[in-house]
Structure formats: C-alpha cells, structure tokens
Amino acid sequence: QVQLGESGGGLVQPGGSLRLSCAATTNIFNIYVMGWYRQAPGKQRELVADISSRYSTNYIDSVKGRFTISRDNTKNTVTLQMNSLKPEDTAVYYCNAHAAIGPRYDYWGQGTQVTVSS
C-alpha cells in the first residue's frame, strides 16, 4: 500500500514556473515508477512525465524542454519542475506510483490544481 500526497500547485501567469512535490509513504519506494499525470476539464487524464527507480525519464512532447521530473529515493519524493508554463498546462495534476514489475496497480494522490492565466 502506498499513500501519495502532492503539494505545490497554484495560479501562475504564462511564462511562469511552479514546482510540484509528491511524498510517498512506503518502505520500498525504489521499486516504484513515479509519474505525474494531469487532467484538464472535459479531457482524459494523460501522462505528463514519469521516472523509473533508475532515474530513466519519459515526457510527453508538449512539455519536453519545459518540465523536469526528478526523484529522491532517500526521501521518498518525486518533483515536477514546470517552467515556461502555458495556459494549456492548466489542469489538475496527480502523482502516480506503480510497481516496475508484476501486474500493474496504480496508486494516486489527491491531485493539485495548476492554473496558468494572466
């Protein structure tokens, strides 16, 4: 069982930056692939970025060069640094964890709102 708690969302102007953090309560953090998903109103939830236990990263094309995902296996945390934010980045962002091996089971945080608007 993994519990995830996000923080760091808010309102920012276009071109601004935000940093999202997620803390996981588990004794085996390093077996999980950690990711950030987002869901905008009327749209499906989509993967934004994920990072394996060995720090291999994956990003959707629309955030490449602007967002950076990182993890600290000693603190059980994963962060998403978001720069050059655009209005289309507005969504609820969810932290996700799933084990790297075995049947997939997703753990989700409660979500944090990111709004990019002038």
mmCIF file with all atom_site columns, C-alpha atoms in Angstrom:
data_model
loop_
_atom_site.group_PDB
_atom_site.id
_atom_site.type_symbol
_atom_site.label_atom_id
_atom_site.label_alt_id
_atom_site.label_comp_id
_atom_site.label_asym_id
_atom_site.label_entity_id
_atom_site.label_seq_id
_atom_site.pdbx_PDB_ins_code
_atom_site.Cartn_x
_atom_site.Cartn_y
_atom_site.Cartn_z
_atom_site.occupancy
_atom_site.B_iso_or_equiv
_atom_site.pdbx_formal_charge
_atom_site.auth_seq_id
_atom_site.auth_comp_id
_atom_site.auth_asym_id
_atom_site.auth_atom_id
_atom_site.pdbx_PDB_model_num
ATOM 1   C CA . GLN A 1 1   ? 0.000   0.000  0.000   1.00 0.00 ? 1   GLN A CA 1
ATOM 2   C CA . VAL A 1 2   ? 1.317   3.420  -0.986  1.00 0.00 ? 2   VAL A CA 1
ATOM 3   C CA . GLN A 1 3   ? -0.103  6.790  0.006   1.00 0.00 ? 3   GLN A CA 1
ATOM 4   C CA . LEU A 1 4   ? 0.795   9.807  -2.069  1.00 0.00 ? 4   LEU A CA 1
ATOM 5   C CA . GLY A 1 5   ? 0.477   13.452 -1.111  1.00 0.00 ? 5   GLY A CA 1
ATOM 6   C CA . GLU A 1 6   ? 1.003   16.325 -3.540  1.00 0.00 ? 6   GLU A CA 1
ATOM 7   C CA . SER A 1 7   ? 1.788   19.958 -2.923  1.00 0.00 ? 7   SER A CA 1
ATOM 8   C CA . GLY A 1 8   ? 2.858   22.984 -4.888  1.00 0.00 ? 8   GLY A CA 1
ATOM 9   C CA . GLY A 1 9   ? 0.004   23.801 -7.235  1.00 0.00 ? 9   GLY A CA 1
ATOM 10  C CA . GLY A 1 10  ? -1.430  27.257 -7.692  1.00 0.00 ? 10  GLY A CA 1
ATOM 11  C CA . LEU A 1 11  ? -2.072  30.150 -10.038 1.00 0.00 ? 11  LEU A CA 1
ATOM 12  C CA . VAL A 1 12  ? 0.742   31.427 -12.217 1.00 0.00 ? 12  VAL A CA 1
ATOM 13  C CA . GLN A 1 13  ? 0.999   33.745 -15.203 1.00 0.00 ? 13  GLN A CA 1
ATOM 14  C CA . PRO A 1 14  ? 2.003   32.429 -18.612 1.00 0.00 ? 14  PRO A CA 1
ATOM 15  C CA . GLY A 1 15  ? 5.757   32.023 -18.773 1.00 0.00 ? 15  GLY A CA 1
ATOM 16  C CA . GLY A 1 16  ? 5.988   31.449 -15.047 1.00 0.00 ? 16  GLY A CA 1
ATOM 17  C CA . SER A 1 17  ? 7.170   28.458 -13.051 1.00 0.00 ? 17  SER A CA 1
ATOM 18  C CA . LEU A 1 18  ? 5.787   26.080 -10.465 1.00 0.00 ? 18  LEU A CA 1
ATOM 19  C CA . ARG A 1 19  ? 7.260   23.140 -8.633  1.00 0.00 ? 19  ARG A CA 1
ATOM 20  C CA . LEU A 1 20  ? 5.087   20.200 -7.675  1.00 0.00 ? 20  LEU A CA 1
ATOM 21  C CA . SER A 1 21  ? 6.162   17.776 -4.984  1.00 0.00 ? 21  SER A CA 1
ATOM 22  C CA . CYS A 1 22  ? 4.840   14.365 -4.036  1.00 0.00 ? 22  CYS A CA 1
ATOM 23  C CA . ALA A 1 23  ? 5.706   12.430 -0.912  1.00 0.00 ? 23  ALA A CA 1
ATOM 24  C CA . ALA A 1 24  ? 5.140   8.681  -0.769  1.00 0.00 ? 24  ALA A CA 1
ATOM 25  C CA . THR A 1 25  ? 4.576   6.636  2.354   1.00 0.00 ? 25  THR A CA 1
ATOM 26  C CA . THR A 1 26  ? 6.213   3.306  1.641   1.00 0.00 ? 26  THR A CA 1
ATOM 27  C CA . ASN A 1 27  ? 9.240   1.395  2.789   1.00 0.00 ? 27  ASN A CA 1
ATOM 28  C CA . ILE A 1 28  ? 10.052  0.255  -0.742  1.00 0.00 ? 28  ILE A CA 1
ATOM 29  C CA . PHE A 1 29  ? 9.896   3.497  -2.710  1.00 0.00 ? 29  PHE A CA 1
ATOM 30  C CA . ASN A 1 30  ? 12.636  2.438  -5.064  1.00 0.00 ? 30  ASN A CA 1
ATOM 31  C CA . ILE A 1 31  ? 10.581  -0.343 -6.665  1.00 0.00 ? 31  ILE A CA 1
ATOM 32  C CA . TYR A 1 32  ? 8.029   2.119  -7.989  1.00 0.00 ? 32  TYR A CA 1
ATOM 33  C CA . VAL A 1 33  ? 7.873   4.024  -11.228 1.00 0.00 ? 33  VAL A CA 1
ATOM 34  C CA . MET A 1 34  ? 6.757   7.515  -10.223 1.00 0.00 ? 34  MET A CA 1
ATOM 35  C CA . GLY A 1 35  ? 4.853   9.786  -12.515 1.00 0.00 ? 35  GLY A CA 1
ATOM 36  C CA . TRP A 1 36  ? 2.809   12.934 -12.898 1.00 0.00 ? 36  TRP A CA 1
ATOM 37  C CA . TYR A 1 37  ? -0.468  12.903 -14.775 1.00 0.00 ? 37  TYR A CA 1
ATOM 38  C CA . ARG A 1 38  ? -2.847  15.737 -15.482 1.00 0.00 ? 38  ARG A CA 1
ATOM 39  C CA . GLN A 1 39  ? -6.489  16.112 -16.311 1.00 0.00 ? 39  GLN A CA 1
ATOM 40  C CA . ALA A 1 40  ? -7.997  19.227 -17.796 1.00 0.00 ? 40  ALA A CA 1
ATOM 41  C CA . PRO A 1 41  ? -11.767 19.859 -17.760 1.00 0.00 ? 41  PRO A CA 1
ATOM 42  C CA . GLY A 1 42  ? -13.509 17.723 -20.350 1.00 0.00 ? 42  GLY A CA 1
ATOM 43  C CA . LYS A 1 43  ? -10.358 15.805 -21.210 1.00 0.00 ? 43  LYS A CA 1
ATOM 44  C CA . GLN A 1 44  ? -8.925  12.444 -20.331 1.00 0.00 ? 44  GLN A CA 1
ATOM 45  C CA . ARG A 1 45  ? -6.182  12.084 -17.788 1.00 0.00 ? 45  ARG A CA 1
ATOM 46  C CA . GLU A 1 46  ? -2.788  11.980 -19.508 1.00 0.00 ? 46  GLU A CA 1
ATOM 47  C CA . LEU A 1 47  ? 0.732   11.109 -18.524 1.00 0.00 ? 47  LEU A CA 1
ATOM 48  C CA . VAL A 1 48  ? 2.947   14.180 -18.286 1.00 0.00 ? 48  VAL A CA 1
ATOM 49  C CA . ALA A 1 49  ? 6.213   12.583 -17.200 1.00 0.00 ? 49  ALA A CA 1
ATOM 50  C CA . ASP A 1 50  ? 7.488   9.579  -15.329 1.00 0.00 ? 50  ASP A CA 1
ATOM 51  C CA . ILE A 1 51  ? 10.742  8.389  -13.834 1.00 0.00 ? 51  ILE A CA 1
ATOM 52  C CA . SER A 1 52  ? 11.929  4.891  -13.078 1.00 0.00 ? 52  SER A CA 1
ATOM 53  C CA . SER A 1 53  ? 13.763  3.779  -9.973  1.00 0.00 ? 53  SER A CA 1
ATOM 54  C CA . ARG A 1 54  ? 16.945  4.053  -12.008 1.00 0.00 ? 54  ARG A CA 1
ATOM 55  C CA . TYR A 1 55  ? 16.128  7.655  -12.960 1.00 0.00 ? 55  TYR A CA 1
ATOM 56  C CA . SER A 1 56  ? 15.158  6.970  -16.556 1.00 0.00 ? 56  SER A CA 1
ATOM 57  C CA . THR A 1 57  ? 12.674  9.667  -17.584 1.00 0.00 ? 57  THR A CA 1
ATOM 58  C CA . ASN A 1 58  ? 9.875   9.975  -20.093 1.00 0.00 ? 58  ASN A CA 1
ATOM 59  C CA . TYR A 1 59  ? 7.935   13.108 -21.122 1.00 0.00 ? 59  TYR A CA 1
ATOM 60  C CA . ILE A 1 60  ? 5.051   13.900 -23.397 1.00 0.00 ? 60  ILE A CA 1
ATOM 61  C CA . ASP A 1 61  ? 6.114   16.008 -26.349 1.00 0.00 ? 61  ASP A CA 1
ATOM 62  C CA . SER A 1 62  ? 4.243   19.122 -25.264 1.00 0.00 ? 62  SER A CA 1
ATOM 63  C CA . VAL A 1 63  ? 6.309   19.537 -22.079 1.00 0.00 ? 63  VAL A CA 1
ATOM 64  C CA . LYS A 1 64  ? 9.746   18.485 -23.300 1.00 0.00 ? 64  LYS A CA 1
ATOM 65  C CA . GLY A 1 65  ? 12.302  21.177 -22.593 1.00 0.00 ? 65  GLY A CA 1
ATOM 66  C CA . ARG A 1 66  ? 9.975   22.910 -20.128 1.00 0.00 ? 66  ARG A CA 1
ATOM 67  C CA . PHE A 1 67  ? 9.263   20.338 -17.404 1.00 0.00 ? 67  PHE A CA 1
ATOM 68  C CA . THR A 1 68  ? 11.731  18.265 -15.411 1.00 0.00 ? 68  THR A CA 1
ATOM 69  C CA . ILE A 1 69  ? 10.845  15.274 -13.279 1.00 0.00 ? 69  ILE A CA 1
ATOM 70  C CA . SER A 1 70  ? 13.166  14.082 -10.533 1.00 0.00 ? 70  SER A CA 1
ATOM 71  C CA . ARG A 1 71  ? 13.058  11.771 -7.563  1.00 0.00 ? 71  ARG A CA 1
ATOM 72  C CA . ASP A 1 72  ? 14.885  11.341 -4.285  1.00 0.00 ? 72  ASP A CA 1
ATOM 73  C CA . ASN A 1 73  ? 14.906  7.701  -3.242  1.00 0.00 ? 73  ASN A CA 1
ATOM 74  C CA . THR A 1 74  ? 16.264  8.620  0.197   1.00 0.00 ? 74  THR A CA 1
ATOM 75  C CA . LYS A 1 75  ? 13.327  10.925 0.938   1.00 0.00 ? 75  LYS A CA 1
ATOM 76  C CA . ASN A 1 76  ? 10.597  9.063  -0.965  1.00 0.00 ? 76  ASN A CA 1
ATOM 77  C CA . THR A 1 77  ? 9.757   12.122 -3.010  1.00 0.00 ? 77  THR A CA 1
ATOM 78  C CA . VAL A 1 78  ? 9.201   12.977 -6.636  1.00 0.00 ? 78  VAL A CA 1
ATOM 79  C CA . THR A 1 79  ? 9.065   16.501 -8.009  1.00 0.00 ? 79  THR A CA 1
ATOM 80  C CA . LEU A 1 80  ? 7.968   18.142 -11.225 1.00 0.00 ? 80  LEU A CA 1
ATOM 81  C CA . GLN A 1 81  ? 9.634   21.429 -12.056 1.00 0.00 ? 81  GLN A CA 1
ATOM 82  C CA . MET A 1 82  ? 7.468   23.287 -14.549 1.00 0.00 ? 82  MET A CA 1
ATOM 83  C CA . ASN A 1 83  ? 8.931   26.249 -16.418 1.00 0.00 ? 83  ASN A CA 1
ATOM 84  C CA . SER A 1 84  ? 7.625   28.407 -19.239 1.00 0.00 ? 84  SER A CA 1
ATOM 85  C CA . LEU A 1 85  ? 4.092   27.480 -18.318 1.00 0.00 ? 85  LEU A CA 1
ATOM 86  C CA . LYS A 1 86  ? 1.337   27.914 -20.866 1.00 0.00 ? 86  LYS A CA 1
ATOM 87  C CA . PRO A 1 87  ? -2.430  28.255 -20.448 1.00 0.00 ? 87  PRO A CA 1
ATOM 88  C CA . GLU A 1 88  ? -2.821  24.782 -21.953 1.00 0.00 ? 88  GLU A CA 1
ATOM 89  C CA . ASP A 1 89  ? -0.904  23.373 -18.983 1.00 0.00 ? 89  ASP A CA 1
ATOM 90  C CA . THR A 1 90  ? -3.871  24.236 -16.783 1.00 0.00 ? 90  THR A CA 1
ATOM 91  C CA . ALA A 1 91  ? -5.161  21.046 -15.188 1.00 0.00 ? 91  ALA A CA 1
ATOM 92  C CA . VAL A 1 92  ? -5.343  19.036 -12.005 1.00 0.00 ? 92  VAL A CA 1
ATOM 93  C CA . TYR A 1 93  ? -2.007  17.282 -11.618 1.00 0.00 ? 93  TYR A CA 1
ATOM 94  C CA . TYR A 1 94  ? -1.870  13.862 -9.990  1.00 0.00 ? 94  TYR A CA 1
ATOM 95  C CA . CYS A 1 95  ? 1.074   11.992 -8.568  1.00 0.00 ? 95  CYS A CA 1
ATOM 96  C CA . ASN A 1 96  ? 1.153   8.326  -9.547  1.00 0.00 ? 96  ASN A CA 1
ATOM 97  C CA . ALA A 1 97  ? 3.064   5.266  -8.449  1.00 0.00 ? 97  ALA A CA 1
ATOM 98  C CA . HIS A 1 98  ? 3.107   1.759  -9.843  1.00 0.00 ? 98  HIS A CA 1
ATOM 99  C CA . ALA A 1 99  ? 5.492   -1.114 -9.297  1.00 0.00 ? 99  ALA A CA 1
ATOM 100 C CA . ALA A 1 100 ? 8.041   -1.631 -12.028 1.00 0.00 ? 100 ALA A CA 1
ATOM 101 C CA . ILE A 1 101 ? 7.368   -5.368 -12.197 1.00 0.00 ? 101 ILE A CA 1
ATOM 102 C CA . GLY A 1 102 ? 4.315   -7.559 -11.830 1.00 0.00 ? 102 GLY A CA 1
ATOM 103 C CA . PRO A 1 103 ? 0.669   -6.751 -12.589 1.00 0.00 ? 103 PRO A CA 1
ATOM 104 C CA . ARG A 1 104 ? 0.109   -3.035 -12.798 1.00 0.00 ? 104 ARG A CA 1
ATOM 105 C CA . TYR A 1 105 ? -1.714  -1.389 -9.935  1.00 0.00 ? 105 TYR A CA 1
ATOM 106 C CA . ASP A 1 106 ? -1.828  2.386  -9.806  1.00 0.00 ? 106 ASP A CA 1
ATOM 107 C CA . TYR A 1 107 ? -1.665  4.477  -6.684  1.00 0.00 ? 107 TYR A CA 1
ATOM 108 C CA . TRP A 1 108 ? -2.853  8.085  -6.946  1.00 0.00 ? 108 TRP A CA 1
ATOM 109 C CA . GLY A 1 109 ? -2.543  11.227 -4.966  1.00 0.00 ? 109 GLY A CA 1
ATOM 110 C CA . GLN A 1 110 ? -5.486  13.534 -4.369  1.00 0.00 ? 110 GLN A CA 1
ATOM 111 C CA . GLY A 1 111 ? -4.413  15.966 -7.081  1.00 0.00 ? 111 GLY A CA 1
ATOM 112 C CA . THR A 1 112 ? -3.301  19.572 -7.068  1.00 0.00 ? 112 THR A CA 1
ATOM 113 C CA . GLN A 1 113 ? -4.689  22.340 -9.257  1.00 0.00 ? 113 GLN A CA 1
ATOM 114 C CA . VAL A 1 114 ? -2.377  24.209 -11.611 1.00 0.00 ? 114 VAL A CA 1
ATOM 115 C CA . THR A 1 115 ? -3.856  27.252 -13.321 1.00 0.00 ? 115 THR A CA 1
ATOM 116 C CA . VAL A 1 116 ? -1.908  29.245 -15.882 1.00 0.00 ? 116 VAL A CA 1
ATOM 117 C CA . SER A 1 117 ? -3.641  32.513 -16.610 1.00 0.00 ? 117 SER A CA 1
ATOM 118 C CA . SER A 1 118 ? -2.967  36.217 -16.920 1.00 0.00 ? 118 SER A CA 1
#
